[in-house]
Coordinates of C-alpha atoms in Angstrom, one line a residue:
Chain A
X1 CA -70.3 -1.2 -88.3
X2 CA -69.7 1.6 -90.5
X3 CA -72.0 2.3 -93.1
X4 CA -72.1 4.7 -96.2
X5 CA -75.3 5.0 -98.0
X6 CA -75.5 7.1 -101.2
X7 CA -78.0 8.0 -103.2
X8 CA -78.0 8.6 -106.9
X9 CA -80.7 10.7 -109.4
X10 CA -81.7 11.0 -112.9
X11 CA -78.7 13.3 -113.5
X12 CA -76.2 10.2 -113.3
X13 CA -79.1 7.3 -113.9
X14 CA -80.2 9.0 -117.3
X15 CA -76.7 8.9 -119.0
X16 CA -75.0 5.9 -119.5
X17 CA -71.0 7.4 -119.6
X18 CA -71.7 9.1 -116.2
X19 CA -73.2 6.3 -115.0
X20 CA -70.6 3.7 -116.0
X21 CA -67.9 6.4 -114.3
X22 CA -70.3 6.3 -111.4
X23 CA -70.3 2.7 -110.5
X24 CA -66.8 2.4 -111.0
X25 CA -66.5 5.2 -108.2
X26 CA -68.9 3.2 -106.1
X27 CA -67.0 -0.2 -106.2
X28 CA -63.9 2.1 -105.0
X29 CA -65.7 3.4 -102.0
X30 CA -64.8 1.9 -99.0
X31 CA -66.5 0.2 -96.5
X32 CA -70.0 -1.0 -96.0
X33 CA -71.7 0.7 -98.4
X34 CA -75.6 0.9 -99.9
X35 CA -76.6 2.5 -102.7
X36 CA -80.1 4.1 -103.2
X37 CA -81.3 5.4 -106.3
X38 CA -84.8 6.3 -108.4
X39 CA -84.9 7.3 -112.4
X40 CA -87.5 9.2 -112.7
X41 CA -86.7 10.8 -116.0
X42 CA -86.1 6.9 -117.5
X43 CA -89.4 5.7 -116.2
X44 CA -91.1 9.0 -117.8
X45 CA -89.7 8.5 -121.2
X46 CA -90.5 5.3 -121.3
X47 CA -93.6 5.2 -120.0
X48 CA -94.2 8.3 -123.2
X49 CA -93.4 5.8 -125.4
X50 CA -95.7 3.1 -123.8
X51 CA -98.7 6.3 -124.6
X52 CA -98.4 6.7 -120.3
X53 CA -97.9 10.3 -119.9
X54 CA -96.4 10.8 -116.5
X55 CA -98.9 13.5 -113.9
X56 CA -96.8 15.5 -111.7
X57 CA -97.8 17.7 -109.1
X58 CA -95.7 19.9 -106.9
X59 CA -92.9 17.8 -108.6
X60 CA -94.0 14.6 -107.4
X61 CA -95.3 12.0 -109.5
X62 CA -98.7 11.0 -109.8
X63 CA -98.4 7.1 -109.8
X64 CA -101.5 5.5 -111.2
X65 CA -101.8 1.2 -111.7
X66 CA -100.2 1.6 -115.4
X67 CA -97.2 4.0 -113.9
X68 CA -96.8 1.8 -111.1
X69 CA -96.1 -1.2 -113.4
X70 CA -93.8 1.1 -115.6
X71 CA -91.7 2.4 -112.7
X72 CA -91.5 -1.2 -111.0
X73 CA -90.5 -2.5 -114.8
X74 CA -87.7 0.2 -114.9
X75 CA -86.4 1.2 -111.2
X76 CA -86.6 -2.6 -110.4
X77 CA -85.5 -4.5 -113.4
X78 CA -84.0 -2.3 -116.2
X79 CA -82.0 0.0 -114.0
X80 CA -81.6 -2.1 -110.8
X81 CA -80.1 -5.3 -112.7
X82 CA -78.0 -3.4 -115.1
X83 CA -76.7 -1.6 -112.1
X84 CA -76.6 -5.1 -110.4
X85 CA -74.4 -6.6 -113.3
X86 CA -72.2 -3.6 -113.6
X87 CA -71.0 -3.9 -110.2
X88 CA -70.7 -7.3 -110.3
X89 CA -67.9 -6.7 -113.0
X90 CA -66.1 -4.1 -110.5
X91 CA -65.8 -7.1 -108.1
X92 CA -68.5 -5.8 -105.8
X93 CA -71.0 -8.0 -104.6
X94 CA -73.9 -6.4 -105.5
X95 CA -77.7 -7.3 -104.6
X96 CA -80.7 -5.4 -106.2
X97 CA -83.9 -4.7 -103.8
X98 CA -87.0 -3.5 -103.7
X99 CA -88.7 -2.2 -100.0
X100 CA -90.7 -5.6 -100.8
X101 CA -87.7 -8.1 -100.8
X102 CA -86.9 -9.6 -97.5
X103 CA -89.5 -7.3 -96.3
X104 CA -86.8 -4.4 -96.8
X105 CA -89.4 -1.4 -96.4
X106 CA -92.9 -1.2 -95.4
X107 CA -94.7 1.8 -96.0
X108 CA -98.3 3.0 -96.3
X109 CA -100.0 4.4 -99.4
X110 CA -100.4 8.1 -99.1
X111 CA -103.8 8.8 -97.6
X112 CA -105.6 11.1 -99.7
X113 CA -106.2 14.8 -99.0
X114 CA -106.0 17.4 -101.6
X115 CA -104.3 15.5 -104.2
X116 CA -104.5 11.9 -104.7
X117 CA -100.6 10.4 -105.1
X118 CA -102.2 6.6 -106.5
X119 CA -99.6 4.4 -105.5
X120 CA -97.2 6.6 -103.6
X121 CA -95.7 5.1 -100.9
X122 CA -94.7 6.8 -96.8
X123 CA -92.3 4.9 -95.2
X124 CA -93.5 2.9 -92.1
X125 CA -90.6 0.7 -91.0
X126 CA -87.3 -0.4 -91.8
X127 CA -85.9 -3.7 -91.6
X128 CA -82.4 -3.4 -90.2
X129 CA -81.9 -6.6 -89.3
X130 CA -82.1 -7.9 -92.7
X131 CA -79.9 -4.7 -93.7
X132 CA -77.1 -5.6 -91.5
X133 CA -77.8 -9.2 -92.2
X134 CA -76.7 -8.9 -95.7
X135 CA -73.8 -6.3 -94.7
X136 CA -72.7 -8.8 -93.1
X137 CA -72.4 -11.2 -95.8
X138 CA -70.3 -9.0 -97.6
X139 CA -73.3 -8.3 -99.9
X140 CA -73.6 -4.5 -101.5
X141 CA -77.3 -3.9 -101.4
X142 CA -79.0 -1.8 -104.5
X143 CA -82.1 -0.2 -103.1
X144 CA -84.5 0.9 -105.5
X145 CA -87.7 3.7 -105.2
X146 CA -89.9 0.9 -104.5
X147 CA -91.6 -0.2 -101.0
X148 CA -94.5 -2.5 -100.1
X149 CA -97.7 -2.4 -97.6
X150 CA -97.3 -5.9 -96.6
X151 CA -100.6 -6.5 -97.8
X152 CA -99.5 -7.6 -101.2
X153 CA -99.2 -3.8 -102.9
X154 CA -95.5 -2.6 -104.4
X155 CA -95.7 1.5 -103.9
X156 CA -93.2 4.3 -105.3
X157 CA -91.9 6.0 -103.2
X158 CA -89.2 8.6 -103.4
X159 CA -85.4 7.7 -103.2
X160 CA -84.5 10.8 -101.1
X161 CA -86.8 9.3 -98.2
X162 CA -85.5 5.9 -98.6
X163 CA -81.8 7.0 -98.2
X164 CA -83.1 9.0 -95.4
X165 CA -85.0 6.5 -93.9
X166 CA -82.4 3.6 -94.2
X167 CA -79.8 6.1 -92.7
X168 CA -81.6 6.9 -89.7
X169 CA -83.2 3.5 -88.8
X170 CA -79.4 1.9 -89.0
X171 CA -78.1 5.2 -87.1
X172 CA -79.5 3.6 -84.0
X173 CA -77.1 0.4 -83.8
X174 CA -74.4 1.5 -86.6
X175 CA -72.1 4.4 -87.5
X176 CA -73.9 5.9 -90.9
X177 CA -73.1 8.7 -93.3
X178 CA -75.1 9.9 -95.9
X179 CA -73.9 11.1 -99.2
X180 CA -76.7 12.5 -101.4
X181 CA -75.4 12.9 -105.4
X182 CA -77.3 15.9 -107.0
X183 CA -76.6 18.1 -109.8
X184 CA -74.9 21.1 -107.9
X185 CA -71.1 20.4 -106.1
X186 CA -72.9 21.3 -103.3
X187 CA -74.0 24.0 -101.4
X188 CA -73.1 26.9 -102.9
X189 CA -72.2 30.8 -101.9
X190 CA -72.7 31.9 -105.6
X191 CA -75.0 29.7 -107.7
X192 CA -73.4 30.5 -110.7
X193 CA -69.7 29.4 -109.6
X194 CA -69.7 25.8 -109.0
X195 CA -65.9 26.6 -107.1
X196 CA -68.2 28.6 -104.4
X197 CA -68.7 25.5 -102.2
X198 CA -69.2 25.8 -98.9
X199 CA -67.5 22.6 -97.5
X200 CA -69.1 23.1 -94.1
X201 CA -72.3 23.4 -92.6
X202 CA -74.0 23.2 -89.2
X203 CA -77.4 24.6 -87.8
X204 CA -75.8 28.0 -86.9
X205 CA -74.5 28.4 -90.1
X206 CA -77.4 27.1 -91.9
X207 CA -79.7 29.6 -90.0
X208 CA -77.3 32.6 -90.8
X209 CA -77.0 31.4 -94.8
X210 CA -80.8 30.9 -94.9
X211 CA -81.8 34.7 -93.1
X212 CA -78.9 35.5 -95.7
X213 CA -80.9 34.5 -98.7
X214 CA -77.4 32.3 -99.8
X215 CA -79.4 29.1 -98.7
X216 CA -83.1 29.4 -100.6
X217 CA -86.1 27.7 -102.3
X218 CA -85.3 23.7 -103.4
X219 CA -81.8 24.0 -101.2
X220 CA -84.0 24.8 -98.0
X221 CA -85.4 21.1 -97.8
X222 CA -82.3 19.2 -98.3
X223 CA -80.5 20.7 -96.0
X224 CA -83.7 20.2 -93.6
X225 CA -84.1 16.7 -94.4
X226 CA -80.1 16.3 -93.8
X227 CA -80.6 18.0 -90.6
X228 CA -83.8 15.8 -89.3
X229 CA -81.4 13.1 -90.3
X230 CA -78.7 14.4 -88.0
X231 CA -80.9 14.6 -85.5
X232 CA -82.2 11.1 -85.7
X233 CA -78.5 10.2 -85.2
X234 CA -76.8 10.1 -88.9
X235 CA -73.1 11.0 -88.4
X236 CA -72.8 13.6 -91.5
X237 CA -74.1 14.0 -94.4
X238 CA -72.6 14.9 -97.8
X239 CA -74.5 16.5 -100.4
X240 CA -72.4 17.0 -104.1
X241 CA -71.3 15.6 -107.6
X242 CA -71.7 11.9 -108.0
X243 CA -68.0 12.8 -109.8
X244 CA -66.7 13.9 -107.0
X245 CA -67.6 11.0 -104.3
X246 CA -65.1 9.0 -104.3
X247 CA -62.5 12.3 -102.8
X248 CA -65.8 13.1 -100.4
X249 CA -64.6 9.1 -99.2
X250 CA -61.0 9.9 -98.9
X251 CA -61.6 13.1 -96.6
X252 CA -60.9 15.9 -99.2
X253 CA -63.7 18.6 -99.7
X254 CA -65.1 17.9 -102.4
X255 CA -68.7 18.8 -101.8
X256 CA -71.4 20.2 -98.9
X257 CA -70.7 18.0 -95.5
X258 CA -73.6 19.0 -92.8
X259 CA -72.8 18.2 -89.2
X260 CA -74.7 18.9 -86.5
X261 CA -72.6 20.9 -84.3
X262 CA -69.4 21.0 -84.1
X263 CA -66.7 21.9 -86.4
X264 CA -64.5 19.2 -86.9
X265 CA -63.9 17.2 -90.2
X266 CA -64.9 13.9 -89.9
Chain B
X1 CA -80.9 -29.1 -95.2
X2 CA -84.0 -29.9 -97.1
X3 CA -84.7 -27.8 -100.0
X4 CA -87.8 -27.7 -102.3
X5 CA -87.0 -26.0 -105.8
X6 CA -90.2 -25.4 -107.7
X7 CA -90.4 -24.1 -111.1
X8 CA -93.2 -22.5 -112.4
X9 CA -94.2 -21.1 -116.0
X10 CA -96.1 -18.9 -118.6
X11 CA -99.5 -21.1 -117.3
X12 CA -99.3 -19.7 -114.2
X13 CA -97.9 -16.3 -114.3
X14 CA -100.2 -15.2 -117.6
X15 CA -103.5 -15.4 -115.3
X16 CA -103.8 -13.0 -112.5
X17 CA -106.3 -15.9 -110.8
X18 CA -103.8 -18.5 -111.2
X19 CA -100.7 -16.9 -110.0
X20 CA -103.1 -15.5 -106.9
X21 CA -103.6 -19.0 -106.2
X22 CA -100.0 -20.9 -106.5
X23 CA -98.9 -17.6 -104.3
X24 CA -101.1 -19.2 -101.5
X25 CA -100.3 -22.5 -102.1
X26 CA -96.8 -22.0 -102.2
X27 CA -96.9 -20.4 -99.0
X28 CA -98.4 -23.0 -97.6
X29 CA -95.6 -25.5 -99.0
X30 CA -93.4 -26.6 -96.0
X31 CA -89.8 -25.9 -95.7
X32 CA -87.1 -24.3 -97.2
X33 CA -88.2 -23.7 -100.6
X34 CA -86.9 -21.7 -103.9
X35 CA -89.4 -20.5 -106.8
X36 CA -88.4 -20.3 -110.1
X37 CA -89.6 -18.1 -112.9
X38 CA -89.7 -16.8 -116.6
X39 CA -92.4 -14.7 -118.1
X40 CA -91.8 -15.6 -121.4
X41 CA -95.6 -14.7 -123.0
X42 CA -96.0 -12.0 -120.8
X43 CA -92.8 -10.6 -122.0
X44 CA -93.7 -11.2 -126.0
X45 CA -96.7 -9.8 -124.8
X46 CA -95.5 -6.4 -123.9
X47 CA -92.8 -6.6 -126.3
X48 CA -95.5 -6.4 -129.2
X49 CA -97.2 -3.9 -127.3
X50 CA -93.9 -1.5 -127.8
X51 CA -93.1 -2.6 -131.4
X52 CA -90.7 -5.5 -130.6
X53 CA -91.6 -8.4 -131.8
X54 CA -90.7 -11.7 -130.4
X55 CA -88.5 -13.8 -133.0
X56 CA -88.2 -17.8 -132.1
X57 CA -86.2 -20.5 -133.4
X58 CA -87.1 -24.0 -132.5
X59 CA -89.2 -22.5 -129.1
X60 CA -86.6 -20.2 -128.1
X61 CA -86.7 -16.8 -128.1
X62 CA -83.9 -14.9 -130.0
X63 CA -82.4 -12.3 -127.4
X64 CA -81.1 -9.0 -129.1
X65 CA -81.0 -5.8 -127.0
X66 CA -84.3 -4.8 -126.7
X67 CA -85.5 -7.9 -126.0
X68 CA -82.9 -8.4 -123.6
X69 CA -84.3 -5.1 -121.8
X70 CA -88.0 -5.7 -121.9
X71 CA -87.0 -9.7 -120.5
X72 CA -85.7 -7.6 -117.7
X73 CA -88.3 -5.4 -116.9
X74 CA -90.8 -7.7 -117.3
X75 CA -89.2 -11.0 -115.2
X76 CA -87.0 -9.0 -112.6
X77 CA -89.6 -5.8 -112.3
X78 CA -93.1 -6.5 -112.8
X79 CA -93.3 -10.5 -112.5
X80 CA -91.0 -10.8 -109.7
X81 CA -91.3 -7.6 -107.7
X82 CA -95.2 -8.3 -107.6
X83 CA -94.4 -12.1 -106.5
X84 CA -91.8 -11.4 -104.0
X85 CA -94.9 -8.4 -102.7
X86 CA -97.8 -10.8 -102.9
X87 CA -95.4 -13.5 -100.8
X88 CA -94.9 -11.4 -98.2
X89 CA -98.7 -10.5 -97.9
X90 CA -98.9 -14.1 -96.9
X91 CA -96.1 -14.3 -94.3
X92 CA -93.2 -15.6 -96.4
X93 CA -89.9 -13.1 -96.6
X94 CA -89.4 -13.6 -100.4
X95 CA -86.5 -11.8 -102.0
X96 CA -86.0 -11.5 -105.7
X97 CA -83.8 -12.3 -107.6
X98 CA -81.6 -12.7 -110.8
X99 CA -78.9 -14.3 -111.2
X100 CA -76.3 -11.2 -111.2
X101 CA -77.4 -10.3 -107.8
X102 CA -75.1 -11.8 -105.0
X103 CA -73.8 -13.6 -108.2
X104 CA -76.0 -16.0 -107.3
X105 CA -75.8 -17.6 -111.3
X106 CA -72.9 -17.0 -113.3
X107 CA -73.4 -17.8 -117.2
X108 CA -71.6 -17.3 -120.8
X109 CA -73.0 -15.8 -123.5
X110 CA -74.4 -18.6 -125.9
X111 CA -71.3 -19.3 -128.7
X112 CA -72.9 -18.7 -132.0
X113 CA -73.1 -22.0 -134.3
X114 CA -76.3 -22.4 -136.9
X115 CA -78.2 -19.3 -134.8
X116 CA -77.3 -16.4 -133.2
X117 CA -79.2 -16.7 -130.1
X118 CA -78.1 -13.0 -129.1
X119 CA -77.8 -11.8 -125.5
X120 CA -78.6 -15.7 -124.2
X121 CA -76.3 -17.4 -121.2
X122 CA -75.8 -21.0 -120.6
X123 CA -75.0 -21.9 -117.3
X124 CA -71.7 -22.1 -115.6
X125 CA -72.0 -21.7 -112.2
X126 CA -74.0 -21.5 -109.0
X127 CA -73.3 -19.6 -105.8
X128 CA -74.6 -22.2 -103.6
X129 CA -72.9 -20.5 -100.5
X130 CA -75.2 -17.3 -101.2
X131 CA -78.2 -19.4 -101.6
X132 CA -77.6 -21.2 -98.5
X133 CA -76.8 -18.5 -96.2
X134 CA -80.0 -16.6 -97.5
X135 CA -82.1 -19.7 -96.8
X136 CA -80.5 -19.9 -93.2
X137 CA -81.6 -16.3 -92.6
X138 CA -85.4 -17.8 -93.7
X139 CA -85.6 -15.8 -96.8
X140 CA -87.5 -17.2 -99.8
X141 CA -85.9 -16.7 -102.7
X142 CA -87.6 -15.9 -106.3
X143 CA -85.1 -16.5 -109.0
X144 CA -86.4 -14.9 -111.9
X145 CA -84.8 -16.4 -115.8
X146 CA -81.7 -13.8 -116.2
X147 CA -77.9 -14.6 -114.8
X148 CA -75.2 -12.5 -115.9
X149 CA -71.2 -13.2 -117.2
X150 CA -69.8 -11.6 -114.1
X151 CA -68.2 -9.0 -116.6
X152 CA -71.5 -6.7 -116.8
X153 CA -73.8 -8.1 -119.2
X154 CA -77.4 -9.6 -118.4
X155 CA -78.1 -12.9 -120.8
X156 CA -81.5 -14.4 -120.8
X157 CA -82.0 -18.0 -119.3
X158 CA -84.1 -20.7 -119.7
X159 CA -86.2 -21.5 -116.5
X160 CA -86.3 -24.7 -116.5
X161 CA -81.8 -24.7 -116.8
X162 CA -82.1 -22.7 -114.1
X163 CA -84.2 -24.3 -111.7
X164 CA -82.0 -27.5 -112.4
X165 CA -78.6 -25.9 -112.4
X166 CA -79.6 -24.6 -108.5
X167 CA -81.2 -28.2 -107.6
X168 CA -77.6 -30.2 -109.3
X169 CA -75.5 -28.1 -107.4
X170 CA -77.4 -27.6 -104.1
X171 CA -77.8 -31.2 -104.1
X172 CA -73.7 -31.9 -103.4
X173 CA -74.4 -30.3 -99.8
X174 CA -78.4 -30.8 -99.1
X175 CA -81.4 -32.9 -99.9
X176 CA -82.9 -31.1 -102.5
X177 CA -86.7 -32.2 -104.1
X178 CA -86.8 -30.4 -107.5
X179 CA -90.5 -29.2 -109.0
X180 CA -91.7 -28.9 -112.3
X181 CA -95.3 -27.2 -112.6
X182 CA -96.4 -27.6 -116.5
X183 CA -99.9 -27.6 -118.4
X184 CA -100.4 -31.3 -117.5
X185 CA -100.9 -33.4 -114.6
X186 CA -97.8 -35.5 -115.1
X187 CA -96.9 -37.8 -117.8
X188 CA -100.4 -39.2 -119.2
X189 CA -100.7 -42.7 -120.3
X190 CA -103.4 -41.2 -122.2
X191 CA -102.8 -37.8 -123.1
X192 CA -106.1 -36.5 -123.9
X193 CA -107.5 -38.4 -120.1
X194 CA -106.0 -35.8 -117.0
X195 CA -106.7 -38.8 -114.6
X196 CA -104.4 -41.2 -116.2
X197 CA -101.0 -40.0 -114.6
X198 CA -98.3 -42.5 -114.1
X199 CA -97.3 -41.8 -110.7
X200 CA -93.4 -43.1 -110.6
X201 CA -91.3 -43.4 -113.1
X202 CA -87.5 -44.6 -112.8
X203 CA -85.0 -45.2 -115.6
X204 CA -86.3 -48.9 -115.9
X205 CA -89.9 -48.1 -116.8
X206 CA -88.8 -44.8 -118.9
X207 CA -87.0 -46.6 -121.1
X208 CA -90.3 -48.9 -121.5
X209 CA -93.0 -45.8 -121.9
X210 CA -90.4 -44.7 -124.4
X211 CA -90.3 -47.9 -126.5
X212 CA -94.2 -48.3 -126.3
X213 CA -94.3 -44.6 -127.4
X214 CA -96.5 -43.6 -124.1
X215 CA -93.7 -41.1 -123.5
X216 CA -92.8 -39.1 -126.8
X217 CA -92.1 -35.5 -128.7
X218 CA -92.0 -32.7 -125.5
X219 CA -92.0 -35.0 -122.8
X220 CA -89.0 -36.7 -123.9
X221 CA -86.4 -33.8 -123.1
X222 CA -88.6 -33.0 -119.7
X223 CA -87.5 -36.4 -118.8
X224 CA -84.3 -36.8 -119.8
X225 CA -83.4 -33.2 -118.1
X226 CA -85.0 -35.0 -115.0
X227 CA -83.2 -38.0 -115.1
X228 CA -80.0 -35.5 -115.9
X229 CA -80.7 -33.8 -112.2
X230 CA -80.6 -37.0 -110.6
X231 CA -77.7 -38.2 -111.9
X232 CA -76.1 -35.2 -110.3
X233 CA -77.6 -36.2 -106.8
X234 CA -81.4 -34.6 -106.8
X235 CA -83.4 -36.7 -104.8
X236 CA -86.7 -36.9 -106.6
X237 CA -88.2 -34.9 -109.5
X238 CA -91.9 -34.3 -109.6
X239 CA -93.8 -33.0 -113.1
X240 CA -97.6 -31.8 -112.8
X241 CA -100.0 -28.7 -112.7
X242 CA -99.3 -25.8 -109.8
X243 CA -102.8 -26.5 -108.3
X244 CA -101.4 -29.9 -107.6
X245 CA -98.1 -28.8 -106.4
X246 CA -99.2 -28.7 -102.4
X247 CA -100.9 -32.4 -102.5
X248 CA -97.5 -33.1 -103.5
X249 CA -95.8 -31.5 -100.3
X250 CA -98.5 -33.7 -98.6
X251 CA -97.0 -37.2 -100.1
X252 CA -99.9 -37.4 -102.4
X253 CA -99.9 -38.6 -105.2
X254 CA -101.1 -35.8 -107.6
X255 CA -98.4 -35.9 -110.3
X256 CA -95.5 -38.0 -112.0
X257 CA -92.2 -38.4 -109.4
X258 CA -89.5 -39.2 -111.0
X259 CA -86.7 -41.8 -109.0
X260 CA -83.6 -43.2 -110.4
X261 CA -83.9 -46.4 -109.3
X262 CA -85.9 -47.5 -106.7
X263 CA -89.7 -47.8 -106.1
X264 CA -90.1 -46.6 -102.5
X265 CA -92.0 -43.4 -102.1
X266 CA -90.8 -40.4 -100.4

């Protein structure tokens, strides 16, 4: 089977126009497709007006019992269901999940070292099976921040890794791509010129742009989570606008694709 | 197939205790089973908490849009996401849902007579194919009280409809056992002694508790809904508390069963 899985962020999440655009992009793609996504910034305003002020550290997300409840209230049900219903509209079959339902995700809570996360979840195991299970049934599955322990205990857990994750774990029996929507058009030669795309990108290159100083600071983990998820056997993966998906799906360059050696498109 | 639906309400899911208990007991509850949810103090609850206050006519709650939003946090995200976490602590591979997801429940938006009932559905159709084939694959599933109109808008749904609405039209194709968990033990001859529950009733013997006035005010519509649901081909209907719910797995006798016509049990 071939599988897309995209992942979406608080740039699309957090406004309902580009997210309305965005899911009617997303019930074009083809294929078997799952989407992944957080909302971070919803979960932080809200949980402001609940008198919950969101902890961040290194820019991740201190998750105490009262911010675990807020982000399973919004990720889960506000943002997951409406997403749910939307696509549902579009004609897609959509199912909303948490790493809890059907056993999606197990993880364990973040052992504590220098800073305590609370209930922060690192993912463990993923259940492919069900996955391909509900692929099968011609279901769309909506994946949201959330896993479990399996003892009983939902944890947050960031949506990069869970895209990741899912990717690599259904790498082994399927053929997967990886799209991951930011707020750039992808990798780019001059940060200022959002036309400076690079379209291309393999470890060579990646080395040469990095020693370069063209590839720096938050564009250096990306690019090495995308390539650990190459390695782990992830056919490409796309980094760009969640506007410009649906040409990424049609084979136009229309974003960052990273491949892990060679130089031919697709 | 044999299905259990099993219906649960504000008396269980408001105390932590409570709920930790019908978690293990339903668990223990032999085949293929569904559990249905609201949430409805817990969501008035948190609703106050943020300023929106809960507006009822005749016991049911008005839905306008920030109702409709914290219904769906607090059913699909924090009451269902914990359930369907807690479940698989104890072995079972719940999945949550609502009833946009897989379109599993497909509902219109409540026509406006006397009241505006706001963002409310009644029920128009189940997607007993969905339900089936996620039973088949051993999944539990938690229906929480939202469906959706299939054109991108979430509508707030009674339990109770829903729970029936999934036994009715499950019942055309399997043997489906539909159970109500309420306050009381069953329908009391005396309502103030717990130990008085008439343990069968059929339409023969309702019609007489209703002319002696044994059976009045609330229960009334319980029993006519039950009667309803096996009309439309449910095999037995059961009323009592959730801490009674397994002796009834067992054949006991720990609550009222309601037939249609004849006496013999199970």
């Amino acid at each position: 089977m071939k599988i897309s899985i995209i992942k979406i962020g608080g740039n699309v999440i957090d406004y309902p126009e580009k997210l309305n655009e965005f899911i009617q992009q997303f019930s074009k793609f083809p294929g078997k497709k799952i989407l992944v996504h957080g909302g971070g910034v919803m979960a932080s305003r809200f949980g402001e007006s609940l008198g919950v002020m969101p902890e961040m550290v290194d820019g991740r997300r201190i998750t105490d019992k009262d911010s675990l409840d807020i982000v399973t209230m919004v990720y889960a049900g506000l943002i997951n269901k409406n997403m749910v219903a939307s696509l549902q509209k579009y004609k897609q079959n959509a199912i909303g999940l948490t790493g809890a339902d059907g056993n999606l995700i197990r993880s364990v809570k973040r052992p504590i070292r220098e800073i305590d996360y609370g209930y922060v979840g690192d993912i463990v195991e993923v259940n492919t099976k069900l996955i391909s299970e509900l692929l099968e049934l011609d279901l769309v599955p909506i994946v949201c921040a959330l896993t479990h322990d399996k003892n009983g205990q939902l944890l947050n857990t960031n949506a990069d890794s869970i895209a990741s994750s899912l990717a690599t774990s259904l790498s082994t029996t399927h053929e997967v791509n990886l799209y991951f929507c930011f707020n750039k058009a992808g990798v780019l030669i001059d940060e200022k010129n959002e036309n400076s795309i690079i379209p291309l990108i393999n470890e060579d290159i990646y080395q040469e742009l990095k020693k370069e100083n063209v590839i720096h600071s938050g564009m250096i983990p990306k690019l090495e989570n995308a390539f650990a998820a190459l390695e782990k056997g992830v056919n490409h993966v796309w980094i760009g606008k969640a506007e410009n998906l649906i040409f990424a799906s049609k084979g136009k360059l229309s974003g960052t694709i990273i491949e892990k050696h060679r130089y031919d498109l697709y």
